[in-house]
C-alpha positions as YAML, in Angstrom:
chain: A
units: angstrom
residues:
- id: 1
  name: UNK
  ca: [-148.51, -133.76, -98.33]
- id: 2
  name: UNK
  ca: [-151.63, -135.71, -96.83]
- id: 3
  name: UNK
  ca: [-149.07, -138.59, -96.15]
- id: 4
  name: UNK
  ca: [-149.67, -141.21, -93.12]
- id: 5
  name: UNK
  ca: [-147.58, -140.55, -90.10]
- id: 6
  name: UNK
  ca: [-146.75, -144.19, -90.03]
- id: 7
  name: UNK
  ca: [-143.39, -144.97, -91.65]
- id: 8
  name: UNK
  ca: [-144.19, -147.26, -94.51]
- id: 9
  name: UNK
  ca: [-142.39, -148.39, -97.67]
- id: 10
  name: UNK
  ca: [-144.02, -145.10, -99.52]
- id: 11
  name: UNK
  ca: [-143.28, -143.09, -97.23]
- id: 12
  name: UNK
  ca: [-139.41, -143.94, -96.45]
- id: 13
  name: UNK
  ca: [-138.54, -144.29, -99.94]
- id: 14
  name: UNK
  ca: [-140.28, -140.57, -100.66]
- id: 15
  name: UNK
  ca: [-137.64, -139.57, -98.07]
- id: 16
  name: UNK
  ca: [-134.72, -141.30, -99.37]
- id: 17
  name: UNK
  ca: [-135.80, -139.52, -102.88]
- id: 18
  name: UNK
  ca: [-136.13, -135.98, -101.05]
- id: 19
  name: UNK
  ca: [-133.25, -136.32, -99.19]
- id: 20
  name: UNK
  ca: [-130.94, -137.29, -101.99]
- id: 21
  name: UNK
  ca: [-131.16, -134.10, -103.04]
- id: 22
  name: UNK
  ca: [-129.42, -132.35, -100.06]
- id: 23
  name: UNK
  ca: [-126.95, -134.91, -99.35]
- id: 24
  name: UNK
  ca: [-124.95, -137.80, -100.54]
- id: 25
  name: UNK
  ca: [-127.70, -141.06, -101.38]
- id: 26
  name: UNK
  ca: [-124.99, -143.36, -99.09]
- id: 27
  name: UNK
  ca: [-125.42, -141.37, -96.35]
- id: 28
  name: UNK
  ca: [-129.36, -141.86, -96.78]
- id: 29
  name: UNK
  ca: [-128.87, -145.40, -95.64]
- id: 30
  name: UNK
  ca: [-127.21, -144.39, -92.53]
- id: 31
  name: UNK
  ca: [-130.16, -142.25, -91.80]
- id: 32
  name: UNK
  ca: [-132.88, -144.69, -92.65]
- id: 33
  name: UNK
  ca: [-131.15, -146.74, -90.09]
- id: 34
  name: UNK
  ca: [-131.47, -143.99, -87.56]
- id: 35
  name: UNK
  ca: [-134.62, -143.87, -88.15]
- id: 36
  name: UNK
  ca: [-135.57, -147.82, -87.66]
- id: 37
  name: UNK
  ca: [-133.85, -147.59, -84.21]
- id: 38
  name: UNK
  ca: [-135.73, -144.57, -82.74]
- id: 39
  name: UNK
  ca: [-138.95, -145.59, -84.60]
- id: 40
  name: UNK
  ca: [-139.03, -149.30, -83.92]
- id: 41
  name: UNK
  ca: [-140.32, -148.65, -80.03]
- id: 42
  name: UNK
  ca: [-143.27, -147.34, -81.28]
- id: 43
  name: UNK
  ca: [-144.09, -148.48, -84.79]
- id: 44
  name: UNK
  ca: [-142.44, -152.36, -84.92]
- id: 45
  name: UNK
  ca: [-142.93, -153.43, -88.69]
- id: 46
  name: UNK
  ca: [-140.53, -150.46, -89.52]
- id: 47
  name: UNK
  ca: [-137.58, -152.27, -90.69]
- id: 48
  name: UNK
  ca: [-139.55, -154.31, -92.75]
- id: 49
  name: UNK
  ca: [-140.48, -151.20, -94.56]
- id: 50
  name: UNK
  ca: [-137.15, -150.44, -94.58]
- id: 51
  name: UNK
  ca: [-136.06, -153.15, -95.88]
- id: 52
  name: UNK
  ca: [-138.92, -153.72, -98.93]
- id: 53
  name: UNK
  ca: [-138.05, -153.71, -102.35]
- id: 54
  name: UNK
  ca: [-139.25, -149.97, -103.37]
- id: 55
  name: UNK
  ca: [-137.07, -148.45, -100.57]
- id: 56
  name: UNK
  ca: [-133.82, -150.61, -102.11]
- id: 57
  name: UNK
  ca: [-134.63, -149.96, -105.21]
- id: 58
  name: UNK
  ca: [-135.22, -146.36, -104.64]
- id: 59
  name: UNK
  ca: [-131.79, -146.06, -102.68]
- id: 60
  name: UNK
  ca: [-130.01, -148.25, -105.70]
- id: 61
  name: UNK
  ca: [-131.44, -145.15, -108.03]
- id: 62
  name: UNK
  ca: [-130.55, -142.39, -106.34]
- id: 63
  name: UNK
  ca: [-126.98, -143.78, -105.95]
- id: 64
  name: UNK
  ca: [-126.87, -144.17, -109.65]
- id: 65
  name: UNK
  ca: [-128.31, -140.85, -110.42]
- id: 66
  name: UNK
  ca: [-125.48, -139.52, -108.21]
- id: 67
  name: UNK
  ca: [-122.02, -141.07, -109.21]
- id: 68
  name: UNK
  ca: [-119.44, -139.06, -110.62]
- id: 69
  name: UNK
  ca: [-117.16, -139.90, -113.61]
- id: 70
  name: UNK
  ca: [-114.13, -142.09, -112.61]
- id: 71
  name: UNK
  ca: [-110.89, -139.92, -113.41]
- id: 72
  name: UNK
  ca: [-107.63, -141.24, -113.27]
- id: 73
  name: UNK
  ca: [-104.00, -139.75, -113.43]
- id: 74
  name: UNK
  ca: [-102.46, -139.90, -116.73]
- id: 75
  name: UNK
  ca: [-99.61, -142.68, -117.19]
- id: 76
  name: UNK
  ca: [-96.28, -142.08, -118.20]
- id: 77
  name: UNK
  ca: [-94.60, -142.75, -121.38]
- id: 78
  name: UNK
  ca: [-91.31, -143.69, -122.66]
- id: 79
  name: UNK
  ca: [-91.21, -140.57, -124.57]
- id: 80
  name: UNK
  ca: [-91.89, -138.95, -120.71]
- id: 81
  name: UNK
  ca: [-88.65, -141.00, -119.40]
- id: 82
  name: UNK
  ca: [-86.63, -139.92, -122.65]
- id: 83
  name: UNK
  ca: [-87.41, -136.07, -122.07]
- id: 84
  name: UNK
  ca: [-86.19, -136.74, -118.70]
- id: 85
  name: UNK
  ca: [-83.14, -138.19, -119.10]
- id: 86
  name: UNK
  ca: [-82.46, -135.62, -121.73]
- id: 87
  name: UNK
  ca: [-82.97, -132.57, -118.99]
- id: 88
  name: UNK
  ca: [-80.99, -134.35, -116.11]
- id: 89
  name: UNK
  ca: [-78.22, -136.26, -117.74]
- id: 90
  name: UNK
  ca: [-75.32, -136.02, -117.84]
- id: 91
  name: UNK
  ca: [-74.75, -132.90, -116.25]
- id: 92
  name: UNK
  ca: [-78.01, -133.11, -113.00]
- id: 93
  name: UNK
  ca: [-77.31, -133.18, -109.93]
- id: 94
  name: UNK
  ca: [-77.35, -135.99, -107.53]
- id: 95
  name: UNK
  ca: [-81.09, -135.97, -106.35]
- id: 96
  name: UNK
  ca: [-81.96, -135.29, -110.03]
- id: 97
  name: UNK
  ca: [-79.83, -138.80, -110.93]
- id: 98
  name: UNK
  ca: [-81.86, -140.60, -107.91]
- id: 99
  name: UNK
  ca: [-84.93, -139.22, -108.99]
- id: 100
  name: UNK
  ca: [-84.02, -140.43, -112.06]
- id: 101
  name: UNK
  ca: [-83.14, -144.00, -111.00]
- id: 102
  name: UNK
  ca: [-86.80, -144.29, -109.02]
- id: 103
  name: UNK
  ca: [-88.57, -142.82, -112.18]
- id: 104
  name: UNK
  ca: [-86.99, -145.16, -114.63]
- id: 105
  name: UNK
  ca: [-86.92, -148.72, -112.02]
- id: 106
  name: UNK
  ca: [-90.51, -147.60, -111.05]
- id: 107
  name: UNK
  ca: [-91.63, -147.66, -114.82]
- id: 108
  name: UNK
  ca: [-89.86, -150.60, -115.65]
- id: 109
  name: UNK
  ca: [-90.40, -152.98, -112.94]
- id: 110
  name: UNK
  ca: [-94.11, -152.10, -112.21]
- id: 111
  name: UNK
  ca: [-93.01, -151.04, -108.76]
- id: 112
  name: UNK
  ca: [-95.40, -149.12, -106.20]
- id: 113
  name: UNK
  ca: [-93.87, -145.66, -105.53]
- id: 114
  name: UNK
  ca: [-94.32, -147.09, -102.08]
- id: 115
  name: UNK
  ca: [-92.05, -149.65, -102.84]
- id: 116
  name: UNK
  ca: [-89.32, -147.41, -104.32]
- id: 117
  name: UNK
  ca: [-89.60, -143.99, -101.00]
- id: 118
  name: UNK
  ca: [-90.87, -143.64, -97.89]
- id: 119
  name: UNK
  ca: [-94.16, -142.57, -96.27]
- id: 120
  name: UNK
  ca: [-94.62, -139.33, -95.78]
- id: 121
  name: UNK
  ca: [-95.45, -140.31, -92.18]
- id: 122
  name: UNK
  ca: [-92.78, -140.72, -90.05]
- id: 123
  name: UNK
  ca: [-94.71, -143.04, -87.93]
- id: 124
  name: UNK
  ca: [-95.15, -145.63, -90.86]
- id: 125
  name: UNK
  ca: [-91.49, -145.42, -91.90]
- id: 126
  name: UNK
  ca: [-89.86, -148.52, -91.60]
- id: 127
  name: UNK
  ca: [-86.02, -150.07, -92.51]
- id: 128
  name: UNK
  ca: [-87.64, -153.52, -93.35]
- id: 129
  name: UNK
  ca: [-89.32, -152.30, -96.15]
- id: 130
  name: UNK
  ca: [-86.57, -150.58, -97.52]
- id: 131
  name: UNK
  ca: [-84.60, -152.09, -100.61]
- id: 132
  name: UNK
  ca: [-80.75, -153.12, -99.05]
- id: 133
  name: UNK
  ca: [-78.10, -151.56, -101.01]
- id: 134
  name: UNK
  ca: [-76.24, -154.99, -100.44]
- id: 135
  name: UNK
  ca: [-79.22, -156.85, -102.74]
- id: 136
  name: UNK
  ca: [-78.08, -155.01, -105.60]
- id: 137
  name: UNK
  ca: [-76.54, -157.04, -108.42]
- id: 138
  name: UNK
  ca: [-74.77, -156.56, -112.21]
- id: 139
  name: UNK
  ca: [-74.97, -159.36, -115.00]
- id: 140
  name: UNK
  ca: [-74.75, -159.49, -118.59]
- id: 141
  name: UNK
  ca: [-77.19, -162.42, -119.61]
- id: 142
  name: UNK
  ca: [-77.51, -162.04, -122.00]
- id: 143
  name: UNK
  ca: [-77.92, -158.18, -121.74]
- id: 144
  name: UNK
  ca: [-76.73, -155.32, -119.50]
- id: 145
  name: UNK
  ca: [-78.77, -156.14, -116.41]
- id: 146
  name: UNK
  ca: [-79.17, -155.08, -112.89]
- id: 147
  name: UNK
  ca: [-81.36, -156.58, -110.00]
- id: 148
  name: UNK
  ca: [-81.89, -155.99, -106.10]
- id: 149
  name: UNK
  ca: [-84.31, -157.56, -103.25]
- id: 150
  name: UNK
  ca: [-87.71, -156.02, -102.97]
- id: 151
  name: UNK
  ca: [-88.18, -156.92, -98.96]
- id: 152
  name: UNK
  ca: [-90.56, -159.12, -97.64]
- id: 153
  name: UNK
  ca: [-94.35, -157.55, -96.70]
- id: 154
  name: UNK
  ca: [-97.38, -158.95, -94.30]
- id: 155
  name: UNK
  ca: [-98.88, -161.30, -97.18]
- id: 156
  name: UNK
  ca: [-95.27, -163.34, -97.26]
- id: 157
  name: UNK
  ca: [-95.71, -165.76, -94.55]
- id: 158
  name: UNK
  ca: [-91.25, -166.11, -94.36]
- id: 159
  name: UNK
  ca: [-90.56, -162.66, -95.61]
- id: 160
  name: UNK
  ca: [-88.32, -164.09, -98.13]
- id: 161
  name: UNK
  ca: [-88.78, -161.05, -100.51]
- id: 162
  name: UNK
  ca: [-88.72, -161.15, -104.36]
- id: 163
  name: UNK
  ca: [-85.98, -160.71, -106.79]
- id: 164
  name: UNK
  ca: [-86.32, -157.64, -109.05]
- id: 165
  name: UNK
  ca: [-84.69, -157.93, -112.39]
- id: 166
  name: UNK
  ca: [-84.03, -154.56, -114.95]
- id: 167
  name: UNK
  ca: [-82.74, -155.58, -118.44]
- id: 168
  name: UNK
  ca: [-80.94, -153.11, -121.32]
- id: 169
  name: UNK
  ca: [-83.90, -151.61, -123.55]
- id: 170
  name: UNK
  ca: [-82.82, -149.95, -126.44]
- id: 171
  name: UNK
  ca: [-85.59, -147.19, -126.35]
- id: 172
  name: UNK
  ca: [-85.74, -144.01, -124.30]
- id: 173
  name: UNK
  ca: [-86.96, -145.92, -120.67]
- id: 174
  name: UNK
  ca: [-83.61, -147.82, -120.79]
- id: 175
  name: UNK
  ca: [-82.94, -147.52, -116.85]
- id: 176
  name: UNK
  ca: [-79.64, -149.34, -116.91]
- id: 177
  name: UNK
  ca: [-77.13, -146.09, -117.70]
- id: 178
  name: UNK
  ca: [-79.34, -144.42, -115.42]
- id: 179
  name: UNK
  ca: [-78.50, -146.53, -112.58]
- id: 180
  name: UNK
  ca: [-75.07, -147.01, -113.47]
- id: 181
  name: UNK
  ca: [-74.81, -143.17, -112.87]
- id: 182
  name: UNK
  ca: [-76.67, -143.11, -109.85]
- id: 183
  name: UNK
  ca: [-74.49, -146.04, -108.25]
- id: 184
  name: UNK
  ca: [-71.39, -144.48, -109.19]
- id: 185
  name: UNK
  ca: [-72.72, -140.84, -107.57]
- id: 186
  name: UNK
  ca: [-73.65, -142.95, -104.25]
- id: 187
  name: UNK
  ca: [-70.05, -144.58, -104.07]
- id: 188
  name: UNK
  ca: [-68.88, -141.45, -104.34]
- id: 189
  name: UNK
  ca: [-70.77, -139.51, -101.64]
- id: 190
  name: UNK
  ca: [-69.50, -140.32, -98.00]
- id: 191
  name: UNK
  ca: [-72.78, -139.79, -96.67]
- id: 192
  name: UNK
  ca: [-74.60, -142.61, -98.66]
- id: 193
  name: UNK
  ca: [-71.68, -144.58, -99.38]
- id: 194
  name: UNK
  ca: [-72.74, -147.13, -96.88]
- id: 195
  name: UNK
  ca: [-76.26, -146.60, -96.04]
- id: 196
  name: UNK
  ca: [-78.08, -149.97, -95.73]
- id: 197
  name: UNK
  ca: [-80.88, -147.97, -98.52]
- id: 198
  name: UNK
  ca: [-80.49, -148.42, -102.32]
- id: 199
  name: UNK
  ca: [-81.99, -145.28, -102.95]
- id: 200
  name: UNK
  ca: [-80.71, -142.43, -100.63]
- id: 201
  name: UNK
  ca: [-80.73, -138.52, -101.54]
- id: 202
  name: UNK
  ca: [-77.55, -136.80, -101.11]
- id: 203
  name: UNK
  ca: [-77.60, -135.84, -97.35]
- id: 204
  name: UNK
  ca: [-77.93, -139.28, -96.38]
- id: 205
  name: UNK
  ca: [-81.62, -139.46, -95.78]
- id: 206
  name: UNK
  ca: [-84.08, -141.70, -97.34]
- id: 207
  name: UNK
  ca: [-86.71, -140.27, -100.41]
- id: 208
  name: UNK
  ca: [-90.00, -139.56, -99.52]
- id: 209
  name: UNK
  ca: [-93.29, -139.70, -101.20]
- id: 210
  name: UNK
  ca: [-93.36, -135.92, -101.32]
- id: 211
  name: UNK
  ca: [-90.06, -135.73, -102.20]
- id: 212
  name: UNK
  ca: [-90.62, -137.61, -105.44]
- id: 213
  name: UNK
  ca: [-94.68, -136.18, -105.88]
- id: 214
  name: UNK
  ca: [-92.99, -132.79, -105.85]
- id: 215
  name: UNK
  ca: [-90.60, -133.44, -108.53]
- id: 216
  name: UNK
  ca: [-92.82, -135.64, -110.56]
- id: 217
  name: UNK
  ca: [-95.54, -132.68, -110.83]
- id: 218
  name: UNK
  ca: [-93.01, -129.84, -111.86]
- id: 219
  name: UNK
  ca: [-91.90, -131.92, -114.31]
- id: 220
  name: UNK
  ca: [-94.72, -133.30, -116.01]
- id: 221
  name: UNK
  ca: [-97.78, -131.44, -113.64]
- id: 222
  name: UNK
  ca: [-100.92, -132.19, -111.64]
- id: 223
  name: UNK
  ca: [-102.41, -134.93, -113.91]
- id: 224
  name: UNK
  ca: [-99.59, -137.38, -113.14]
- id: 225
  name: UNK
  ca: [-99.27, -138.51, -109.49]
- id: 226
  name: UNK
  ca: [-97.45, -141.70, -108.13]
- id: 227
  name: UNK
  ca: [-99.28, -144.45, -109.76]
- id: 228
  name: UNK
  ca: [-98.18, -143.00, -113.78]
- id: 229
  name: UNK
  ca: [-95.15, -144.49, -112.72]
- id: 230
  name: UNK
  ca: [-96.48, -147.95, -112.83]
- id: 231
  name: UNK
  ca: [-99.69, -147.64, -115.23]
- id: 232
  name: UNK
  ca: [-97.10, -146.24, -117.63]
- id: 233
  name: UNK
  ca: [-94.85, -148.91, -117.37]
- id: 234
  name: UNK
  ca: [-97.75, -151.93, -117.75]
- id: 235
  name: UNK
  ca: [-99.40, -149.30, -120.69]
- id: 236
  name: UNK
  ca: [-95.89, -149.78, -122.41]
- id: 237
  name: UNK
  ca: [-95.72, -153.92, -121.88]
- id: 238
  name: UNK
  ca: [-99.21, -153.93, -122.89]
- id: 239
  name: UNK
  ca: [-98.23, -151.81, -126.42]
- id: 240
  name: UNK
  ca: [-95.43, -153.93, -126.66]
- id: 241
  name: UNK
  ca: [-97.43, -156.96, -127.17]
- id: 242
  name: UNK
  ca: [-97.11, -158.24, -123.89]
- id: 243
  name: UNK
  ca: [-100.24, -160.50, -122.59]
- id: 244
  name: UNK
  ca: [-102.41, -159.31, -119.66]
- id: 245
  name: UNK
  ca: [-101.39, -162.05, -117.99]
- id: 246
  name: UNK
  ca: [-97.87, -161.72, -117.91]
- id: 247
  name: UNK
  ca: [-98.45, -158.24, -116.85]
- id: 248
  name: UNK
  ca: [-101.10, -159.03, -114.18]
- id: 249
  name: UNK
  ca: [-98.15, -161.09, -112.77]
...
Protein backbone atom coordinates (compact mmCIF):
# COMPACT_ATOMS: atom_id res chain seq x y z
CA UNK A 1 0.00 0.00 0.00
CA UNK A 2 3.25 2.24 -0.43
CA UNK A 3 2.80 3.04 3.36
CA UNK A 4 5.99 3.99 5.67
CA UNK A 5 7.19 1.20 7.84
CA UNK A 6 7.31 3.63 10.68
CA UNK A 7 4.23 3.46 12.91
CA UNK A 8 2.67 6.87 12.69
CA UNK A 9 -0.75 8.35 13.47
CA UNK A 10 -1.82 7.35 9.64
CA UNK A 11 -0.66 4.43 9.77
CA UNK A 12 -2.07 3.03 13.29
CA UNK A 13 -5.35 4.47 12.81
CA UNK A 14 -5.50 2.67 9.06
CA UNK A 15 -5.02 -0.43 11.25
CA UNK A 16 -7.46 0.19 13.87
CA UNK A 17 -9.98 0.84 10.73
CA UNK A 18 -8.82 -2.57 9.01
CA UNK A 19 -8.87 -4.42 11.91
CA UNK A 20 -12.30 -3.45 13.08
CA UNK A 21 -13.50 -5.36 10.60
CA UNK A 22 -12.30 -8.82 11.84
CA UNK A 23 -12.73 -8.24 15.39
CA UNK A 24 -14.40 -6.36 18.12
CA UNK A 25 -13.06 -2.23 17.88
CA UNK A 26 -12.37 -2.67 22.03
CA UNK A 27 -10.19 -5.24 21.53
CA UNK A 28 -8.27 -2.91 18.92
CA UNK A 29 -7.09 -0.89 21.84
CA UNK A 30 -5.63 -3.80 23.54
CA UNK A 31 -3.70 -4.47 20.43
CA UNK A 32 -2.52 -0.99 19.71
CA UNK A 33 -1.09 -1.30 23.13
CA UNK A 34 0.75 -4.42 22.15
CA UNK A 35 2.01 -2.85 19.66
CA UNK A 36 3.52 0.42 21.59
CA UNK A 37 5.34 -2.05 23.93
CA UNK A 38 7.15 -4.23 21.31
CA UNK A 39 7.58 -1.17 19.00
CA UNK A 40 8.72 1.45 21.46
CA UNK A 41 12.53 -0.22 21.60
CA UNK A 42 12.96 0.64 18.28
CA UNK A 43 10.73 3.45 17.10
CA UNK A 44 10.27 5.79 20.58
CA UNK A 45 7.62 8.52 19.50
CA UNK A 46 5.16 5.51 19.05
CA UNK A 47 2.83 6.12 21.79
CA UNK A 48 2.55 9.50 20.90
CA UNK A 49 1.14 8.31 17.67
CA UNK A 50 -0.86 6.24 19.53
CA UNK A 51 -2.13 8.45 21.47
CA UNK A 52 -2.94 11.51 18.69
CA UNK A 53 -6.21 12.64 18.03
CA UNK A 54 -6.92 10.72 14.53
CA UNK A 55 -6.07 7.32 16.16
CA UNK A 56 -8.84 8.24 19.18
CA UNK A 57 -11.00 9.48 17.07
CA UNK A 58 -10.74 6.69 14.66
CA UNK A 59 -11.10 4.05 17.60
CA UNK A 60 -14.24 6.31 19.07
CA UNK A 61 -15.80 5.57 15.31
CA UNK A 62 -15.32 2.27 14.87
CA UNK A 63 -16.80 1.60 18.36
CA UNK A 64 -19.82 3.50 17.30
CA UNK A 65 -20.13 1.90 13.98
CA UNK A 66 -20.11 -1.38 15.97
CA UNK A 67 -22.63 -1.26 18.96
CA UNK A 68 -25.52 -3.35 19.02
CA UNK A 69 -29.11 -2.38 20.03
CA UNK A 70 -29.67 -2.47 23.84
CA UNK A 71 -32.45 -5.24 24.49
CA UNK A 72 -33.97 -5.73 27.63
CA UNK A 73 -36.35 -8.43 29.20
CA UNK A 74 -39.88 -7.53 29.14
CA UNK A 75 -41.44 -6.43 32.66
CA UNK A 76 -44.22 -7.93 34.25
CA UNK A 77 -47.66 -6.74 34.67
CA UNK A 78 -50.40 -6.91 37.06
CA UNK A 79 -52.47 -8.53 34.51
CA UNK A 80 -49.19 -11.20 34.48
CA UNK A 81 -49.63 -11.63 38.48
CA UNK A 82 -53.56 -11.92 38.03
CA UNK A 83 -53.22 -14.83 35.35
CA UNK A 84 -51.06 -16.34 37.86
CA UNK A 85 -52.88 -16.40 40.73
CA UNK A 86 -55.78 -17.53 38.66
CA UNK A 87 -53.71 -20.89 37.45
CA UNK A 88 -52.21 -21.67 40.99
CA UNK A 89 -54.80 -20.69 43.49
CA UNK A 90 -56.55 -22.13 45.33
CA UNK A 91 -56.03 -25.51 44.42
CA UNK A 92 -51.51 -25.34 43.46
CA UNK A 93 -49.40 -26.97 45.13
CA UNK A 94 -47.01 -25.83 47.71
CA UNK A 95 -43.95 -24.71 45.52
CA UNK A 96 -46.56 -23.21 43.13
CA UNK A 97 -47.98 -21.03 46.44
CA UNK A 98 -44.11 -20.08 47.24
CA UNK A 99 -43.48 -19.30 43.84
CA UNK A 100 -46.32 -17.40 44.09
CA UNK A 101 -45.42 -15.49 47.28
CA UNK A 102 -41.72 -14.51 45.63
CA UNK A 103 -43.52 -13.47 42.33
CA UNK A 104 -46.05 -11.26 43.95
CA UNK A 105 -43.44 -9.68 47.15
CA UNK A 106 -40.81 -9.39 44.31
CA UNK A 107 -43.24 -7.17 42.17
CA UNK A 108 -44.49 -5.29 44.90
CA UNK A 109 -41.63 -4.41 46.98
CA UNK A 110 -39.09 -3.77 44.12
CA UNK A 111 -37.04 -6.61 45.51
CA UNK A 112 -33.89 -8.18 43.62
CA UNK A 113 -34.71 -11.86 42.81
CA UNK A 114 -31.43 -12.08 44.66
CA UNK A 115 -32.95 -10.76 47.52
CA UNK A 116 -36.02 -13.06 47.52
CA UNK A 117 -33.65 -17.07 46.45
CA UNK A 118 -30.45 -18.16 46.50
CA UNK A 119 -27.45 -18.25 44.15
CA UNK A 120 -27.27 -20.78 42.03
CA UNK A 121 -23.72 -21.25 43.38
CA UNK A 122 -23.42 -23.07 46.28
CA UNK A 123 -20.27 -21.35 47.14
CA UNK A 124 -22.03 -17.83 47.33
CA UNK A 125 -24.96 -19.17 49.38
CA UNK A 126 -25.18 -17.61 52.52
CA UNK A 127 -27.84 -17.72 55.82
CA UNK A 128 -27.11 -13.94 56.49
CA UNK A 129 -28.64 -12.89 53.53
CA UNK A 130 -31.54 -14.84 53.90
CA UNK A 131 -34.94 -13.17 55.05
CA UNK A 132 -35.68 -14.77 58.95
CA UNK A 133 -38.98 -16.29 59.13
CA UNK A 134 -39.06 -14.71 62.74
CA UNK A 135 -39.00 -10.92 60.94
CA UNK A 136 -42.23 -11.58 59.55
CA UNK A 137 -45.10 -9.43 60.83
CA UNK A 138 -49.25 -8.91 60.37
CA UNK A 139 -51.00 -5.40 60.91
CA UNK A 140 -54.04 -3.80 59.82
CA UNK A 141 -53.07 0.02 59.53
CA UNK A 142 -54.90 0.93 58.18
CA UNK A 143 -55.02 -2.01 55.64
CA UNK A 144 -54.29 -5.76 55.54
CA UNK A 145 -50.49 -5.59 55.76
CA UNK A 146 -47.56 -7.80 56.14
CA UNK A 147 -43.76 -6.95 56.59
CA UNK A 148 -40.37 -8.90 57.30
CA UNK A 149 -36.46 -7.87 57.62
CA UNK A 150 -34.56 -7.68 54.41
CA UNK A 151 -30.88 -8.56 56.12
CA UNK A 152 -28.16 -6.38 56.28
CA UNK A 153 -25.50 -6.33 53.02
CA UNK A 154 -21.64 -4.96 52.64
CA UNK A 155 -22.81 -1.19 51.97
CA UNK A 156 -24.59 -1.17 55.71
CA UNK A 157 -21.78 -0.30 57.89
CA UNK A 158 -24.07 -2.09 61.30
CA UNK A 159 -25.98 -4.52 59.20
CA UNK A 160 -29.08 -3.29 60.71
CA UNK A 161 -31.21 -4.40 57.65
CA UNK A 162 -34.37 -2.62 56.33
CA UNK A 163 -37.95 -3.11 57.07
CA UNK A 164 -40.05 -4.33 54.12
CA UNK A 165 -43.65 -3.35 54.21
CA UNK A 166 -46.60 -5.12 51.65
CA UNK A 167 -50.01 -3.35 51.89
CA UNK A 168 -53.74 -4.79 50.58
CA UNK A 169 -54.12 -3.66 46.76
CA UNK A 170 -57.32 -4.13 45.43
CA UNK A 171 -56.10 -5.09 41.84
CA UNK A 172 -54.81 -8.40 40.55
CA UNK A 173 -50.89 -8.00 42.21
CA UNK A 174 -52.58 -7.95 45.67
CA UNK A 175 -49.79 -10.24 47.41
CA UNK A 176 -51.42 -10.26 50.81
CA UNK A 177 -53.94 -13.56 50.28
CA UNK A 178 -51.09 -14.88 48.56
CA UNK A 179 -48.94 -14.88 51.49
CA UNK A 180 -51.51 -15.64 53.85
CA UNK A 181 -51.73 -19.01 51.91
CA UNK A 182 -48.23 -19.57 51.69
CA UNK A 183 -47.72 -18.97 55.59
CA UNK A 184 -50.45 -21.14 56.46
CA UNK A 185 -48.92 -24.11 53.90
CA UNK A 186 -45.38 -23.53 55.77
CA UNK A 187 -47.01 -23.94 59.35
CA UNK A 188 -48.34 -26.77 58.16
CA UNK A 189 -45.37 -28.65 56.65
CA UNK A 190 -42.99 -30.20 59.38
CA UNK A 191 -40.15 -29.74 57.25
CA UNK A 192 -40.34 -25.85 56.97
CA UNK A 193 -42.27 -25.30 59.94
CA UNK A 194 -39.27 -23.96 61.69
CA UNK A 195 -36.69 -23.18 59.22
CA UNK A 196 -34.92 -19.89 60.11
CA UNK A 197 -35.93 -18.96 55.90
CA UNK A 198 -39.18 -17.09 55.05
CA UNK A 199 -39.31 -18.59 51.84
CA UNK A 200 -38.55 -22.40 51.86
CA UNK A 201 -39.86 -25.03 49.11
CA UNK A 202 -41.53 -27.97 50.44
CA UNK A 203 -38.59 -30.36 51.21
CA UNK A 204 -37.11 -27.98 53.45
CA UNK A 205 -34.52 -26.46 51.19
CA UNK A 206 -34.09 -22.93 50.27
CA UNK A 207 -35.33 -21.51 46.42
CA UNK A 208 -32.87 -20.99 44.02
CA UNK A 209 -32.38 -18.68 41.18
CA UNK A 210 -32.99 -21.53 38.77
CA UNK A 211 -35.59 -22.75 40.64
CA UNK A 212 -37.63 -19.60 40.20
CA UNK A 213 -35.93 -18.71 36.32
CA UNK A 214 -37.35 -22.11 35.44
CA UNK A 215 -40.78 -21.48 36.52
CA UNK A 216 -40.86 -17.87 35.56
CA UNK A 217 -40.00 -18.84 31.74
CA UNK A 218 -42.67 -21.72 31.40
CA UNK A 219 -44.98 -19.51 32.54
CA UNK A 220 -44.60 -16.42 30.79
CA UNK A 221 -41.22 -17.56 28.38
CA UNK A 222 -37.72 -16.48 27.39
CA UNK A 223 -38.33 -12.67 27.18
CA UNK A 224 -38.93 -12.37 30.94
CA UNK A 225 -35.96 -13.25 33.20
CA UNK A 226 -35.40 -12.18 36.93
CA UNK A 227 -35.31 -8.51 36.73
CA UNK A 228 -39.42 -8.34 35.12
CA UNK A 229 -40.03 -9.00 38.55
CA UNK A 230 -38.87 -5.66 39.70
CA UNK A 231 -39.07 -3.41 36.37
CA UNK A 232 -42.69 -4.59 36.44
CA UNK A 233 -43.34 -3.63 39.74
CA UNK A 234 -41.58 0.18 39.42
CA UNK A 235 -43.44 0.18 35.57
CA UNK A 236 -46.75 -0.24 37.68
CA UNK A 237 -45.80 2.66 40.53
CA UNK A 238 -44.67 4.67 37.72
CA UNK A 239 -48.41 4.15 35.81
CA UNK A 240 -49.87 4.67 38.97
CA UNK A 241 -48.71 8.14 39.24
CA UNK A 242 -46.02 7.53 41.45
CA UNK A 243 -42.88 10.11 41.13
CA UNK A 244 -39.46 8.84 39.97
CA UNK A 245 -38.26 9.77 42.98
CA UNK A 246 -40.22 7.92 45.27
CA UNK A 247 -39.54 5.00 43.13
CA UNK A 248 -35.76 5.60 42.74
CA UNK A 249 -35.96 5.26 46.59
Amino acid sequence: HDMPPDPTPDTLSFFAVYMSHFINPKSVQSYLSGICHSLEPLHPTVRAARNSDIVKRTLTGCIKLSTKQTTRKSPLSVADLSRMKSKYEPNGSFDDILWLAILFSGFNALHRLGELVWPDTVAEQDYRKVIPSSSLRWGNTPRRFYSYTLPGHKGNRFFEGNTVMITQRTDGANAVPIMENYTSLRTANPKTRFHPALFVRENGSIPTRAWFIRRLRTNFGADYAGHSVRSGGATDLALRGIPDSSIQK
